[in-house]
Amino acid sequence: MSFFKQDGGPFLIAGPCSAESRKQVFEVAEALKGNPVNLFRAGVWKPRTRPGSFEGMGEDALAWLSDLRKEYGLKTTVEVASPTHVELALKYGMDTIWVGARTTVNPFQVQRIADALKGVDIPVMIKNPVNPDVDLWQGAIERMNAVGVKEVAAIHRGFSSYQKTSVYRNQPNWPLPIELKRRMPELPIICDPSHITGNREIIAEVAQKAMDLGFDGLMIETHTDPDTALSDAAQQVTPTTLTDILSKLVVRGNAAQETNGAALEYLRQEMDSIDAEIVDLLARRIELSKEIGKVKKECDMTAFQPERWRDIVNTRGERAANAGISKEFIIEIYEKIHHHSINKQLEILQAVIKEVKS
Ligand code: PEP
Ligand code: MN
């Protein structure tokens, strides 16, 4: 079984955002006793958005973690952002390392880190890049695989957004980790609700959602006195709160029980036939749209007709509301359908231009 998978519960990574002092990391480790911690995390080099904030205790902190590892029998993990970091993390016997969101965005730097790991047998976790780009995330994982790292896991920590009104510090964009899992079915995925939420009050619900989606683990920032933390104070929880979060977590299995298996199969078959109808209907709609394109060409009309689009949004939105489903959801789907339809019509209109030119 993968290093990052646990039977019957999430693979749990806990520990402070940053290692602040020897006393602090030992206090956190002591207070975490009794929690099923698989890895003790602590940042020793902190990538801060603006200069002047606490940037970590560096090599000193690695020495504390190395002692803590021996004293508590805990496995440890730190963030690395350069080959020098890798070298030092290995020197102090860290059990795993992770690549942070601000590093995953940079393929040159990820490659340098991968090169430093050639021939080293250490599990590596790759946080998603700050921008919502699943290819970049997958690429960083592939760079680790390519140099022979055997155990790689992805960490979903959410994506930056210009929109600051959201309840989240980083948008979860759940379809992205789901897409990554579709592409790499064997890859363990760990959710980091601390960095997604930025707010300890909503960590439990995001952790639950990750469990409901079948994620393999959780990384939760833990501090004995969160409000005084030198980084990410608002999102850290005490070890007692962590125990509480874990005790309320419902962990679901992957396989349906024997008795419910038949019901699930029946419902899935019904869903398959509805999906087949949806695809066939869309194919018919696209054909109609092309016919409309030809008529527009003859009438010398533009492909995009704002009045018609407004009407589609209103009528389909209203129909959705009457059917008891989300209007926003249907409009979002129609944006895609309409866009595709306009593109098909543009192909027809542009064919005219080419004919005229030739
Ligand atoms: C962290 O884990 O403390 C951290 C800096 O994370 P991220 O790379 O997700 O911002
Ligand atoms: Mn943090």
mmCIF file of C-alpha atoms in Angstrom, residues 37 70 212 229 301 332 351:
data_model
loop_
_atom_site.group_PDB
_atom_site.id
_atom_site.type_symbol
_atom_site.label_atom_id
_atom_site.label_comp_id
_atom_site.label_asym_id
_atom_site.label_seq_id
_atom_site.Cartn_x
_atom_site.Cartn_y
_atom_site.Cartn_z
ATOM 1 C CA VAL A 37 -0.778 11.619 13.316
ATOM 2 C CA LYS A 70 13.652 10.746 17.796
ATOM 3 C CA ASP A 212 -17.023 12.479 0.953
ATOM 4 C CA ALA A 229 1.318 31.964 15.688
ATOM 5 C CA MET A 301 -26.428 38.574 -40.148
ATOM 6 C CA GLU A 332 -23.441 28.213 -16.744
ATOM 7 C CA ALA A 351 -16.204 29.991 -44.969
#
